[in-house]
Amino acid sequence: MPRTPAVVEITQETGDAFRHTLRQVDKVGFFTLNYREAIATISGIQHLRRNIPQRMTYAKSIILDVESRDDLEGLLNRSTGPAPNLEHLALEYANADAVVCTPERFLADSASCLAQLKLVNCIIPWTSSLFRNLTSLEVAFPLFGGPHPVPTLPVLINVLHQHESLQTLHLSNVLPAFQEADQQWMRAGGKIALRHLDNLELKGKAGDVVDLYTCLDIPSTLKRLHLSVSYASAADCDAHVPGVLELVSKSAYTRLSAGAITVDSASLSMWDDEEAVMSLGEGADAAQTHGTRVTVYHDDMAAQPPLRMFSLFLTNVSWALPRILRLALADHPTRHVLNIDVLARLLRPFPRLRALSLCLCTLPAFSAFFMQTAAHTRGCPLPCLKELTLLDYACEGMYCDIPRENYSERLRVMADFWRSLGQDVRFEARHARVVNMSGRRLPRFT
């Protein structure tokens, strides 16, 4: 005889399978719901609307990812009973055109065991007692559209003060715009203490990110910091983004000194959707370990961030973290800004660099880089360099115009030239088959 599960799992079942699952729920007394609507299925969501709200007292975990606003609101509006056993709640409205609001009496404003709350394009009233004693809080609003129900600073402070054990905080496009009273409170030394915070992500306008980060009393044991900032103009970028870059490098230094993280590698990547991603981490996978990262982008994705921001980031890093030994740079896939002069300027703060990885994105850019290098008799001044890796991510992709049979010969010429500089460097130039720029596959050392 099959053993009865301790918790019944509800996923995408419909018809007889769903009715059987409900009988199991009523028998066992606990369930988890994981409903991710890849394609809108009317019968599936209607089954949930009719049968889940009255069983909320049995819920341990609820994950809802729904395409239809009407369907999601219909289910939430019916869910007004308490959920005393609910530990994990994730609500996502999959169409990022608006924010879906739960009713004031959602879950009877009572879920005493709730520890993890994730809201994507959804929001519970900011005054709800569901924002209490959480260990993980993630809220994300759409980048465009609005206005969205962003909290004022006093409201956000009240929410965060209720989480003495908060370990994860992600706020995306939910940051308050500071008013004069907020600035006065901050200048008077006002702080939001988050003593157990382990993982922090903030996304929004650069000035708002700086203001909120400055208000947070963040422990030196923080392991993961991601700041994603937008700017509206070149003047806005110059006014606010340098402050973000300084925060990131200072935070990395503080956490490194406390032994919370290890940092010996930096990564800078320019993407074709006009984002610049700058990372600090450990070892060959600095960009993948995500210890510290800042993303900079124009607020309507209309322009690549100025090159001087990349140089400023690396300069700040070199001051705060002089032991950076590895560096990975990925060029813009169509604009090819990493010529030899730019590269020399970016590398100048790192005379002790031992490993350099360059993603030049296309073989034409790859070849042009070496032609430029050949014109500089001393090449790049990196006396301690021991490893140079050049990656071409798109040799067979849409940007390539050089026949494949010439590729090996080009690499051989490049290798011979680099060795002719007289440096004892392990050189590798290769075509990377992974052409996955949209998936944020950052360059890595080998």
C-alpha positions as a Markdown table, in Angstrom:
| # | Residue | x | y | z |
|---|---|---|---|---|
| 1 | Met | 0.0 | 0.0 | 0.0 |
| 2 | Pro | 1.5 | 3.4 | -1.0 |
| 3 | Arg | 2.6 | 5.6 | 1.8 |
| 4 | Thr | 0.6 | 8.8 | 2.3 |
| 5 | Pro | 2.8 | 11.9 | 1.8 |
| 6 | Ala | 3.2 | 14.3 | 4.7 |
| 7 | Val | 2.6 | 17.2 | 2.4 |
| 8 | Val | 0.6 | 17.0 | -0.9 |
| 9 | Glu | 2.1 | 18.8 | -3.9 |
| 10 | Ile | -0.3 | 20.7 | -6.2 |
| 11 | Thr | 1.1 | 21.7 | -9.6 |
| 12 | Gln | -0.7 | 21.9 | -13.0 |
| 13 | Glu | -3.2 | 19.1 | -12.5 |
| 14 | Thr | -6.7 | 19.4 | -14.0 |
| 15 | Gly | -9.8 | 17.2 | -14.2 |
| 16 | Asp | -9.7 | 13.9 | -12.3 |
| 17 | Ala | -6.1 | 14.3 | -11.4 |
| 18 | Phe | -6.9 | 17.6 | -9.6 |
| 19 | Arg | -9.9 | 16.1 | -7.8 |
| 20 | His | -7.7 | 13.2 | -6.6 |
| 21 | Thr | -5.1 | 15.7 | -5.4 |
| 22 | Leu | -7.7 | 17.7 | -3.4 |
| 23 | Arg | -8.9 | 14.5 | -1.7 |
| 24 | Gln | -5.3 | 13.9 | -0.7 |
| 25 | Val | -5.0 | 17.4 | 0.7 |
| 26 | Asp | -8.2 | 17.0 | 2.8 |
| 27 | Lys | -6.8 | 13.7 | 4.1 |
| 28 | Val | -3.3 | 14.9 | 4.9 |
| 29 | Gly | -4.0 | 18.4 | 6.0 |
| 30 | Phe | -1.0 | 20.2 | 4.3 |
| 31 | Phe | -0.2 | 21.2 | 0.8 |
| 32 | Thr | 2.2 | 23.1 | -1.4 |
| 33 | Leu | 1.0 | 24.9 | -4.5 |
| 34 | Asn | 3.4 | 25.5 | -7.4 |
| 35 | Tyr | 1.5 | 26.8 | -10.4 |
| 36 | Arg | 3.5 | 28.3 | -13.2 |
| 37 | Glu | 1.4 | 29.2 | -16.2 |
| 38 | Ala | 3.6 | 28.9 | -19.2 |
| 39 | Ile | 0.5 | 29.0 | -21.4 |
| 40 | Ala | -2.8 | 30.3 | -20.0 |
| 41 | Thr | -5.0 | 27.3 | -19.2 |
| 42 | Ile | -8.5 | 28.4 | -18.2 |
| 43 | Ser | -9.4 | 25.1 | -16.6 |
| 44 | Gly | -6.3 | 25.0 | -14.4 |
| 45 | Ile | -6.7 | 28.5 | -12.9 |
| 46 | Gln | -10.4 | 28.0 | -12.5 |
| 47 | His | -9.8 | 24.8 | -10.5 |
| 48 | Leu | -7.6 | 26.8 | -8.2 |
| 49 | Arg | -10.0 | 29.7 | -7.8 |
| 50 | Arg | -12.8 | 27.4 | -6.9 |
| 51 | Asn | -10.9 | 25.0 | -4.5 |
| 52 | Ile | -7.8 | 26.6 | -3.0 |
| 53 | Pro | -9.1 | 29.7 | -1.1 |
| 54 | Gln | -11.2 | 27.6 | 1.4 |
| 55 | Arg | -8.1 | 25.4 | 2.0 |
| 56 | Met | -5.7 | 28.1 | 2.9 |
| 57 | Thr | -5.3 | 26.8 | 6.4 |
| 58 | Tyr | -3.6 | 23.8 | 4.9 |
| 59 | Ala | -1.1 | 25.8 | 2.8 |
| 60 | Lys | 2.6 | 25.4 | 3.6 |
| 61 | Ser | 4.0 | 27.0 | 0.4 |
| 62 | Ile | 2.3 | 28.9 | -2.5 |
| 63 | Ile | 4.0 | 29.8 | -5.7 |
| 64 | Leu | 1.7 | 31.4 | -8.4 |
| 65 | Asp | 3.0 | 32.7 | -11.7 |
| 66 | Val | -0.1 | 33.7 | -13.7 |
| 67 | Glu | -0.4 | 35.3 | -17.2 |
| 68 | Ser | -4.0 | 36.7 | -16.8 |
| 69 | Arg | -4.5 | 39.7 | -14.5 |
| 70 | Asp | -8.2 | 38.9 | -14.1 |
| 71 | Asp | -7.5 | 35.3 | -13.2 |
| 72 | Leu | -4.8 | 36.2 | -10.6 |
| 73 | Glu | -7.0 | 38.9 | -9.1 |
| 74 | Gly | -9.9 | 36.5 | -9.0 |
| 75 | Leu | -7.9 | 34.0 | -7.0 |
| 76 | Leu | -6.4 | 36.6 | -4.7 |
| 77 | Asn | -9.8 | 38.3 | -4.0 |
| 78 | Arg | -11.2 | 34.9 | -2.9 |
| 79 | Ser | -8.3 | 34.2 | -0.6 |
| 80 | Thr | -9.4 | 36.0 | 2.5 |
| 81 | Gly | -9.1 | 33.2 | 5.1 |
| 82 | Pro | -6.1 | 32.9 | 7.4 |
| 83 | Ala | -3.0 | 30.9 | 6.5 |
| 84 | Pro | -1.5 | 29.9 | 9.9 |
| 85 | Asn | 0.9 | 27.3 | 8.4 |
| 86 | Leu | 2.1 | 29.3 | 5.4 |
| 87 | Glu | 5.9 | 29.6 | 5.3 |
| 88 | His | 6.6 | 30.6 | 1.7 |
| 89 | Leu | 4.5 | 32.9 | -0.6 |
| 90 | Ala | 5.5 | 33.9 | -4.1 |
| 91 | Leu | 3.1 | 35.8 | -6.3 |
| 92 | Glu | 4.0 | 36.8 | -9.9 |
| 93 | Tyr | 1.9 | 38.6 | -12.5 |
| 94 | Ala | 3.8 | 37.5 | -15.7 |
| 95 | Asn | 2.8 | 40.4 | -17.9 |
| 96 | Ala | 4.9 | 43.4 | -16.8 |
| 97 | Asp | 2.4 | 46.0 | -17.8 |
| 98 | Ala | 1.0 | 46.8 | -14.3 |
| 99 | Val | 1.0 | 45.9 | -10.7 |
| 100 | Val | -1.7 | 43.6 | -9.3 |
| 101 | Cys | -2.8 | 44.5 | -5.8 |
| 102 | Thr | -4.1 | 42.0 | -3.3 |
| 103 | Pro | -7.3 | 42.9 | -1.3 |
| 104 | Glu | -6.8 | 44.4 | 2.2 |
| 105 | Arg | -8.1 | 41.3 | 3.8 |
| 106 | Phe | -5.8 | 38.9 | 1.8 |
| 107 | Leu | -5.2 | 35.8 | 4.0 |
| 108 | Ala | -7.1 | 37.7 | 6.7 |
| 109 | Asp | -3.9 | 39.6 | 7.2 |
| 110 | Ser | -2.7 | 36.6 | 9.2 |
| 111 | Ala | 0.1 | 34.2 | 8.3 |
| 112 | Ser | 2.2 | 33.9 | 11.5 |
| 113 | Cys | 4.7 | 31.4 | 10.1 |
| 114 | Leu | 5.4 | 33.3 | 6.9 |
| 115 | Ala | 9.2 | 33.6 | 6.4 |
| 116 | Gln | 9.8 | 34.1 | 2.7 |
| 117 | Leu | 7.8 | 36.5 | 0.6 |
| 118 | Lys | 8.3 | 37.2 | -3.1 |
| 119 | Leu | 6.1 | 39.6 | -5.1 |
| 120 | Val | 6.8 | 40.3 | -8.8 |
| 121 | Asn | 4.4 | 42.8 | -10.4 |
| 122 | Cys | 2.2 | 42.2 | -7.4 |
| 123 | Ile | 1.9 | 43.9 | -4.0 |
| 124 | Ile | 0.3 | 43.3 | -0.7 |
| 125 | Pro | -0.8 | 46.5 | 1.2 |
| 126 | Trp | 2.4 | 47.9 | 2.7 |
| 127 | Thr | 0.8 | 48.2 | 6.1 |
| 128 | Ser | -0.1 | 44.5 | 6.1 |
| 129 | Ser | 1.1 | 42.4 | 9.1 |
| 130 | Leu | 2.3 | 39.8 | 6.5 |
| 131 | Phe | 5.4 | 42.1 | 6.3 |
| 132 | Arg | 6.6 | 40.9 | 9.7 |
| 133 | Asn | 9.4 | 38.6 | 10.9 |
| 134 | Leu | 10.4 | 37.6 | 7.4 |
| 135 | Thr | 13.9 | 36.1 | 6.6 |
| 136 | Ser | 13.5 | 36.8 | 2.9 |
| 137 | Leu | 11.7 | 39.7 | 1.2 |
| 138 | Glu | 11.7 | 40.3 | -2.6 |
| 139 | Val | 9.6 | 42.9 | -4.3 |
| 140 | Ala | 9.9 | 43.8 | -8.0 |
| 141 | Phe | 7.8 | 46.2 | -10.0 |
| 142 | Pro | 7.8 | 46.8 | -13.8 |
| 143 | Leu | 10.6 | 49.0 | -15.2 |
| 144 | Phe | 8.1 | 50.9 | -17.4 |
| 145 | Gly | 4.5 | 52.1 | -17.0 |
| 146 | Gly | 3.1 | 53.2 | -13.8 |
| 147 | Pro | 2.6 | 55.0 | -11.5 |
| 148 | His | 3.2 | 52.0 | -9.3 |
| 149 | Pro | 2.5 | 51.8 | -5.5 |
| 150 | Val | 6.0 | 52.6 | -4.4 |
| 151 | Pro | 6.2 | 53.1 | -0.6 |
| 152 | Thr | 7.4 | 56.3 | 1.0 |
| 153 | Leu | 10.6 | 56.1 | 3.0 |
| 154 | Pro | 8.7 | 56.1 | 6.4 |
| 155 | Val | 6.5 | 53.3 | 5.2 |
| 156 | Leu | 9.5 | 51.3 | 3.9 |
| 157 | Ile | 11.3 | 51.9 | 7.2 |
| 158 | Asn | 8.3 | 50.6 | 9.1 |
| 159 | Val | 8.3 | 47.5 | 6.9 |
| 160 | Leu | 12.0 | 46.7 | 7.3 |
| 161 | His | 12.0 | 47.4 | 11.1 |
| 162 | Gln | 9.7 | 44.5 | 11.5 |
| 163 | His | 12.3 | 42.0 | 10.2 |
| 164 | Glu | 14.9 | 41.5 | 12.9 |
| 165 | Ser | 16.1 | 38.3 | 11.2 |
| 166 | Leu | 16.0 | 39.5 | 7.5 |
| 167 | Gln | 18.7 | 37.7 | 5.5 |
| 168 | Thr | 17.7 | 38.4 | 1.9 |
| 169 | Leu | 16.3 | 41.8 | 0.6 |
| 170 | His | 15.7 | 42.4 | -3.1 |
| 171 | Leu | 13.9 | 45.6 | -4.1 |
| 172 | Ser | 13.5 | 46.2 | -7.8 |
| 173 | Asn | 12.0 | 49.5 | -9.0 |
| 174 | Val | 10.4 | 49.8 | -5.6 |
| 175 | Leu | 12.7 | 52.4 | -4.1 |
| 176 | Pro | 11.3 | 55.6 | -2.6 |
| 177 | Ala | 12.2 | 59.0 | -3.9 |
| 178 | Phe | 13.7 | 60.8 | -0.9 |
| 179 | Gln | 11.9 | 64.0 | 0.2 |
| 180 | Glu | 13.5 | 66.8 | 2.1 |
| 181 | Ala | 12.3 | 65.4 | 5.4 |
| 182 | Asp | 13.9 | 62.1 | 4.5 |
| 183 | Gln | 17.2 | 63.8 | 3.7 |
| 184 | Gln | 17.1 | 65.5 | 7.1 |
| 185 | Trp | 16.4 | 62.2 | 8.8 |
| 186 | Met | 19.4 | 60.7 | 7.0 |
| 187 | Arg | 21.7 | 63.6 | 7.7 |
| 188 | Ala | 20.7 | 63.3 | 11.4 |
| 189 | Gly | 22.2 | 59.8 | 11.3 |
| 190 | Gly | 19.0 | 57.8 | 10.7 |
| 191 | Lys | 19.6 | 54.2 | 9.9 |
| 192 | Ile | 17.7 | 51.0 | 9.2 |
| 193 | Ala | 19.4 | 48.2 | 11.1 |
| 194 | Leu | 19.6 | 44.9 | 9.2 |
| 195 | Arg | 22.1 | 43.0 | 11.3 |
| 196 | His | 21.5 | 39.6 | 9.8 |
| 197 | Leu | 21.4 | 40.6 | 6.1 |
| 198 | Asp | 23.3 | 38.2 | 3.9 |
| 199 | Asn | 22.1 | 39.0 | 0.4 |
| 200 | Leu | 21.1 | 42.5 | -0.9 |
| 201 | Glu | 19.8 | 43.6 | -4.3 |
| 202 | Leu | 18.6 | 47.1 | -5.1 |
| 203 | Lys | 17.5 | 48.3 | -8.5 |
| 204 | Gly | 16.3 | 51.7 | -9.5 |
| 205 | Lys | 17.4 | 55.2 | -10.3 |
| 206 | Ala | 21.0 | 55.8 | -9.4 |
| 207 | Gly | 20.3 | 58.6 | -6.9 |
| 208 | Asp | 17.5 | 56.5 | -5.2 |
| 209 | Val | 19.8 | 53.5 | -4.9 |
| 210 | Val | 22.6 | 55.6 | -3.2 |
| 211 | Asp | 20.1 | 57.3 | -0.8 |
| 212 | Leu | 18.5 | 54.0 | 0.3 |
| 213 | Tyr | 21.8 | 52.1 | 0.6 |
| 214 | Thr | 23.2 | 54.9 | 2.7 |
| 215 | Cys | 20.2 | 54.5 | 5.1 |
| 216 | Leu | 20.9 | 50.8 | 5.6 |
| 217 | Asp | 23.0 | 49.6 | 8.5 |
| 218 | Ile | 24.5 | 46.6 | 6.6 |
| 219 | Pro | 26.7 | 44.1 | 8.4 |
| 220 | Ser | 30.2 | 43.6 | 7.2 |
| 221 | Thr | 29.3 | 39.9 | 6.9 |
| 222 | Leu | 27.1 | 40.6 | 3.8 |
| 223 | Lys | 28.1 | 37.9 | 1.2 |
| 224 | Arg | 26.2 | 39.1 | -1.9 |
| 225 | Leu | 25.6 | 42.7 | -3.1 |
| 226 | His | 24.0 | 43.6 | -6.4 |
| 227 | Leu | 23.2 | 47.2 | -7.3 |
| 228 | Ser | 21.4 | 47.9 | -10.6 |
| 229 | Val | 21.1 | 51.6 | -11.5 |
| 230 | Ser | 19.6 | 53.6 | -14.3 |
| 231 | Tyr | 20.3 | 57.2 | -15.4 |
| 232 | Ala | 18.3 | 59.6 | -17.6 |
| 233 | Ser | 21.0 | 61.6 | -19.2 |
| 234 | Ala | 24.8 | 62.1 | -19.4 |
| 235 | Ala | 24.5 | 64.7 | -16.7 |
| 236 | Asp | 22.4 | 62.4 | -14.5 |
| 237 | Cys | 25.0 | 59.7 | -15.0 |
| 238 | Asp | 27.9 | 61.9 | -14.0 |
| 239 | Ala | 26.0 | 63.2 | -10.9 |
| 240 | His | 24.9 | 59.8 | -9.4 |
| 241 | Val | 26.6 | 56.8 | -11.0 |
| 242 | Pro | 30.1 | 57.6 | -9.5 |
| 243 | Gly | 28.6 | 57.4 | -6.1 |
| 244 | Val | 27.3 | 54.0 | -6.8 |
| 245 | Leu | 30.7 | 52.7 | -8.0 |
| 246 | Glu | 32.3 | 54.1 | -4.9 |
| 247 | Leu | 29.8 | 52.4 | -2.6 |
| 248 | Val | 30.4 | 49.1 | -4.3 |
| 249 | Ser | 34.2 | 49.2 | -4.0 |
| 250 | Lys | 34.1 | 50.4 | -0.4 |
| 251 | Ser | 31.6 | 47.6 | 0.5 |
| 252 | Ala | 33.8 | 45.0 | -1.1 |
| 253 | Tyr | 36.8 | 46.3 | 0.9 |
| 254 | Thr | 34.8 | 46.3 | 4.2 |
| 255 | Arg | 33.5 | 42.7 | 3.6 |
| 256 | Leu | 36.9 | 41.5 | 2.5 |
| 257 | Ser | 38.5 | 42.9 | 5.6 |
| 258 | Ala | 35.9 | 41.1 | 7.7 |
| 259 | Gly | 36.5 | 37.8 | 6.0 |
| 260 | Ala | 33.0 | 37.6 | 4.6 |
| 261 | Ile | 34.1 | 37.4 | 1.0 |
| 262 | Thr | 37.3 | 36.8 | -1.1 |
| 263 | Val | 38.0 | 39.2 | -3.9 |
| 264 | Asp | 40.9 | 38.7 | -6.4 |
| 265 | Ser | 39.1 | 39.1 | -9.7 |
| 266 | Ala | 37.1 | 41.8 | -11.5 |
| 267 | Ser | 34.9 | 41.6 | -14.6 |
| 268 | Leu | 33.5 | 44.2 | -16.9 |
| 269 | Ser | 31.1 | 43.4 | -19.7 |
| 270 | Met | 29.2 | 45.6 | -22.2 |
| 271 | Trp | 26.0 | 44.1 | -23.7 |
| 272 | Asp | 24.1 | 44.7 | -26.8 |
| 273 | Asp | 21.0 | 45.8 | -24.8 |
| 274 | Glu | 23.1 | 48.7 | -23.6 |
| 275 | Glu | 23.8 | 47.5 | -20.1 |
| 276 | Ala | 27.3 | 47.5 | -18.5 |
| 277 | Val | 27.9 | 44.8 | -15.9 |
| 278 | Met | 30.8 | 45.2 | -13.5 |
| 279 | Ser | 31.6 | 42.4 | -11.0 |
| 280 | Leu | 34.0 | 41.5 | -8.3 |
| 281 | Gly | 34.6 | 38.0 | -7.1 |
| 282 | Glu | 36.9 | 35.1 | -6.5 |
| 283 | Gly | 39.0 | 33.1 | -8.9 |
| 284 | Ala | 38.4 | 32.3 | -12.5 |
| 285 | Asp | 34.6 | 32.7 | -12.2 |
| 286 | Ala | 34.5 | 36.3 | -10.7 |
| 287 | Ala | 31.5 | 37.2 | -12.9 |
| 288 | Gln | 29.7 | 34.0 | -12.1 |
| 289 | Thr | 30.2 | 33.9 | -8.3 |
| 290 | His | 28.3 | 37.2 | -8.0 |
| 291 | Gly | 29.9 | 38.3 | -4.8 |
| 292 | Thr | 29.6 | 42.0 | -5.7 |
| 293 | Arg | 28.1 | 43.4 | -8.9 |
| 294 | Val | 26.8 | 46.7 | -10.3 |
| 295 | Thr | 24.8 | 47.1 | -13.5 |
| 296 | Val | 24.5 | 50.5 | -15.1 |
| 297 | Tyr | 22.0 | 51.3 | -17.9 |
| 298 | His | 20.2 | 54.2 | -19.6 |
| 299 | Asp | 16.6 | 54.3 | -18.3 |
| 300 | Asp | 15.1 | 53.7 | -21.7 |
| 301 | Met | 18.0 | 51.5 | -23.0 |
| 302 | Ala | 18.9 | 54.2 | -25.5 |
| 303 | Ala | 22.6 | 54.5 | -25.0 |
| 304 | Gln | 25.6 | 52.6 | -23.7 |
| 305 | Pro | 27.0 | 54.0 | -20.4 |
| 306 | Pro | 30.0 | 56.3 | -20.9 |
| 307 | Leu | 33.3 | 54.6 | -21.1 |
| 308 | Arg | 34.6 | 56.9 | -18.4 |
| 309 | Met | 32.3 | 55.0 | -15.9 |
| 310 | Phe | 34.2 | 51.7 | -16.7 |
| 311 | Ser | 37.5 | 53.5 | -16.1 |
| 312 | Leu | 36.2 | 55.0 | -12.8 |
| 313 | Phe | 35.0 | 51.6 | -11.6 |
| 314 | Leu | 38.4 | 50.0 | -12.2 |
| 315 | Thr | 40.2 | 52.9 | -10.6 |
| 316 | Asn | 38.0 | 52.7 | -7.5 |
| 317 | Val | 38.5 | 48.9 | -7.4 |
| 318 | Ser | 42.3 | 49.3 | -7.7 |
| 319 | Trp | 42.3 | 51.8 | -4.7 |
| 320 | Ala | 40.1 | 49.7 | -2.5 |
| 321 | Leu | 41.3 | 46.3 | -3.6 |
| 322 | Pro | 44.9 | 46.5 | -4.7 |
| 323 | Arg | 45.3 | 42.7 | -4.8 |
| 324 | Ile | 43.1 | 42.2 | -7.8 |
| 325 | Leu | 45.1 | 39.7 | -9.9 |
| 326 | Arg | 42.6 | 38.7 | -12.6 |
| 327 | Leu | 40.6 | 40.8 | -14.9 |
| 328 | Ala | 38.0 | 39.9 | -17.6 |
| 329 | Leu | 36.7 | 42.5 | -20.1 |
| 330 | Ala | 34.0 | 41.8 | -22.7 |
| 331 | Asp | 33.7 | 44.3 | -25.5 |
| 332 | His | 30.4 | 45.6 | -26.9 |
| 333 | Pro | 29.3 | 43.1 | -29.6 |
| 334 | Thr | 28.7 | 45.7 | -32.3 |
| 335 | Arg | 30.5 | 48.9 | -31.3 |
| 336 | His | 33.9 | 47.4 | -30.4 |
| 337 | Val | 35.1 | 50.1 | -28.0 |
| 338 | Leu | 38.1 | 48.1 | -26.7 |
| 339 | Asn | 40.8 | 49.4 | -28.9 |
| 340 | Ile | 44.4 | 49.3 | -27.6 |
| 341 | Asp | 44.3 | 52.9 | -26.3 |
| 342 | Val | 41.1 | 52.3 | -24.3 |
| 343 | Leu | 42.5 | 49.0 | -23.0 |
| 344 | Ala | 45.7 | 50.6 | -21.9 |
| 345 | Arg | 43.7 | 53.2 | -20.0 |
| 346 | Leu | 41.5 | 50.6 | -18.3 |
| 347 | Leu | 44.5 | 48.4 | -17.3 |
| 348 | Arg | 46.7 | 51.3 | -16.0 |
| 349 | Pro | 45.6 | 50.9 | -12.4 |
| 350 | Phe | 46.6 | 47.2 | -12.3 |
| 351 | Pro | 50.3 | 46.9 | -12.8 |
| 352 | Arg | 50.3 | 43.6 | -10.8 |
| 353 | Leu | 47.7 | 41.9 | -12.9 |
| 354 | Arg | 48.6 | 38.2 | -13.6 |
| 355 | Ala | 45.7 | 37.0 | -15.7 |
| 356 | Leu | 43.7 | 39.0 | -18.4 |
| 357 | Ser | 40.8 | 37.7 | -20.3 |
| 358 | Leu | 39.4 | 39.7 | -23.3 |
| 359 | Cys | 36.2 | 38.9 | -25.1 |
| 360 | Leu | 36.4 | 40.8 | -28.4 |
| 361 | Cys | 33.1 | 39.3 | -29.6 |
| 362 | Thr | 34.0 | 39.0 | -33.3 |
| 363 | Leu | 37.0 | 37.9 | -35.3 |
| 364 | Pro | 37.2 | 41.2 | -37.2 |
| 365 | Ala | 37.5 | 43.1 | -33.8 |
| 366 | Phe | 39.8 | 40.3 | -32.6 |
| 367 | Ser | 42.1 | 40.9 | -35.6 |
| 368 | Ala | 41.9 | 44.7 | -35.4 |
| 369 | Phe | 42.9 | 44.6 | -31.8 |
| 370 | Phe | 46.2 | 42.9 | -32.6 |
| 371 | Met | 46.9 | 45.2 | -35.5 |
| 372 | Gln | 46.5 | 48.1 | -33.1 |
| 373 | Thr | 48.7 | 46.4 | -30.6 |
| 374 | Ala | 51.4 | 45.8 | -33.2 |
| 375 | Ala | 51.6 | 49.6 | -33.7 |
| 376 | His | 52.5 | 50.1 | -30.1 |
| 377 | Thr | 56.1 | 48.8 | -29.7 |
| 378 | Arg | 55.7 | 48.0 | -26.0 |
| 379 | Gly | 52.1 | 46.7 | -26.1 |
| 380 | Cys | 50.2 | 46.9 | -22.8 |
| 381 | Pro | 52.3 | 47.6 | -19.8 |
| 382 | Leu | 51.6 | 44.6 | -17.6 |
| 383 | Pro | 55.0 | 43.3 | -16.3 |
| 384 | Cys | 53.4 | 40.7 | -14.0 |
| 385 | Leu | 51.1 | 39.2 | -16.6 |
| 386 | Lys | 51.3 | 35.4 | -16.8 |
| 387 | Glu | 48.0 | 34.5 | -18.6 |
| 388 | Leu | 46.3 | 36.1 | -21.6 |
| 389 | Thr | 43.1 | 34.6 | -22.9 |
| 390 | Leu | 41.3 | 36.1 | -26.0 |
| 391 | Leu | 37.8 | 34.9 | -26.6 |
| 392 | Asp | 35.7 | 35.4 | -29.8 |
| 393 | Tyr | 32.1 | 34.7 | -28.9 |
| 394 | Ala | 30.6 | 35.2 | -32.4 |
| 395 | Cys | 33.0 | 34.1 | -35.0 |
| 396 | Glu | 30.3 | 32.0 | -36.7 |
| 397 | Gly | 27.5 | 34.4 | -35.7 |
| 398 | Met | 25.8 | 37.3 | -37.3 |
| 399 | Tyr | 28.7 | 39.7 | -37.1 |
| 400 | Cys | 31.4 | 37.5 | -38.7 |
| 401 | Asp | 32.7 | 38.2 | -42.2 |
| 402 | Ile | 35.9 | 36.2 | -42.3 |
| 403 | Pro | 36.1 | 32.7 | -43.8 |
| 404 | Arg | 36.4 | 29.9 | -41.2 |
| 405 | Glu | 39.5 | 28.5 | -43.0 |
| 406 | Asn | 41.5 | 31.7 | -42.3 |
| 407 | Tyr | 40.7 | 31.6 | -38.5 |
| 408 | Ser | 43.6 | 29.2 | -37.4 |
| 409 | Glu | 46.1 | 31.2 | -39.4 |
| 410 | Arg | 45.0 | 34.4 | -37.8 |
| 411 | Leu | 45.3 | 32.9 | -34.3 |
| 412 | Arg | 48.8 | 31.6 | -35.1 |
| 413 | Val | 50.0 | 35.1 | -36.3 |
| 414 | Met | 48.5 | 36.7 | -33.2 |
| 415 | Ala | 50.2 | 34.2 | -30.9 |
| 416 | Asp | 53.6 | 34.7 | -32.6 |
| 417 | Phe | 53.2 | 38.5 | -32.3 |
| 418 | Trp | 52.4 | 38.4 | -28.6 |
| 419 | Arg | 55.4 | 36.2 | -27.9 |
| 420 | Ser | 57.5 | 38.6 | -29.8 |
| 421 | Leu | 56.9 | 41.2 | -27.2 |
| 422 | Gly | 59.3 | 39.2 | -25.0 |
| 423 | Gln | 57.0 | 38.6 | -22.1 |
| 424 | Asp | 56.8 | 35.2 | -20.5 |
| 425 | Val | 53.0 | 34.9 | -21.0 |
| 426 | Arg | 50.8 | 31.8 | -21.5 |
| 427 | Phe | 48.8 | 33.0 | -24.5 |
| 428 | Glu | 45.5 | 31.4 | -25.7 |
| 429 | Ala | 43.2 | 32.7 | -28.4 |
| 430 | Arg | 40.2 | 30.7 | -29.3 |
| 431 | His | 36.7 | 30.7 | -30.7 |
| 432 | Ala | 34.1 | 30.1 | -27.9 |
| 433 | Arg | 31.2 | 28.1 | -29.3 |
| 434 | Val | 28.8 | 29.5 | -26.6 |
| 435 | Val | 27.1 | 32.5 | -28.3 |
| 436 | Asn | 24.8 | 33.4 | -25.5 |
| 437 | Met | 25.1 | 37.1 | -25.0 |
| 438 | Ser | 21.4 | 37.5 | -23.9 |
| 439 | Gly | 21.9 | 34.9 | -21.2 |
| 440 | Arg | 24.6 | 36.9 | -19.5 |
| 441 | Arg | 27.3 | 34.3 | -19.9 |
| 442 | Leu | 30.2 | 36.5 | -18.8 |
| 443 | Pro | 33.8 | 35.7 | -19.9 |
| 444 | Arg | 35.8 | 33.4 | -17.6 |
| 445 | Phe | 39.4 | 32.6 | -17.1 |
| 446 | Thr | 40.9 | 29.2 | -18.1 |
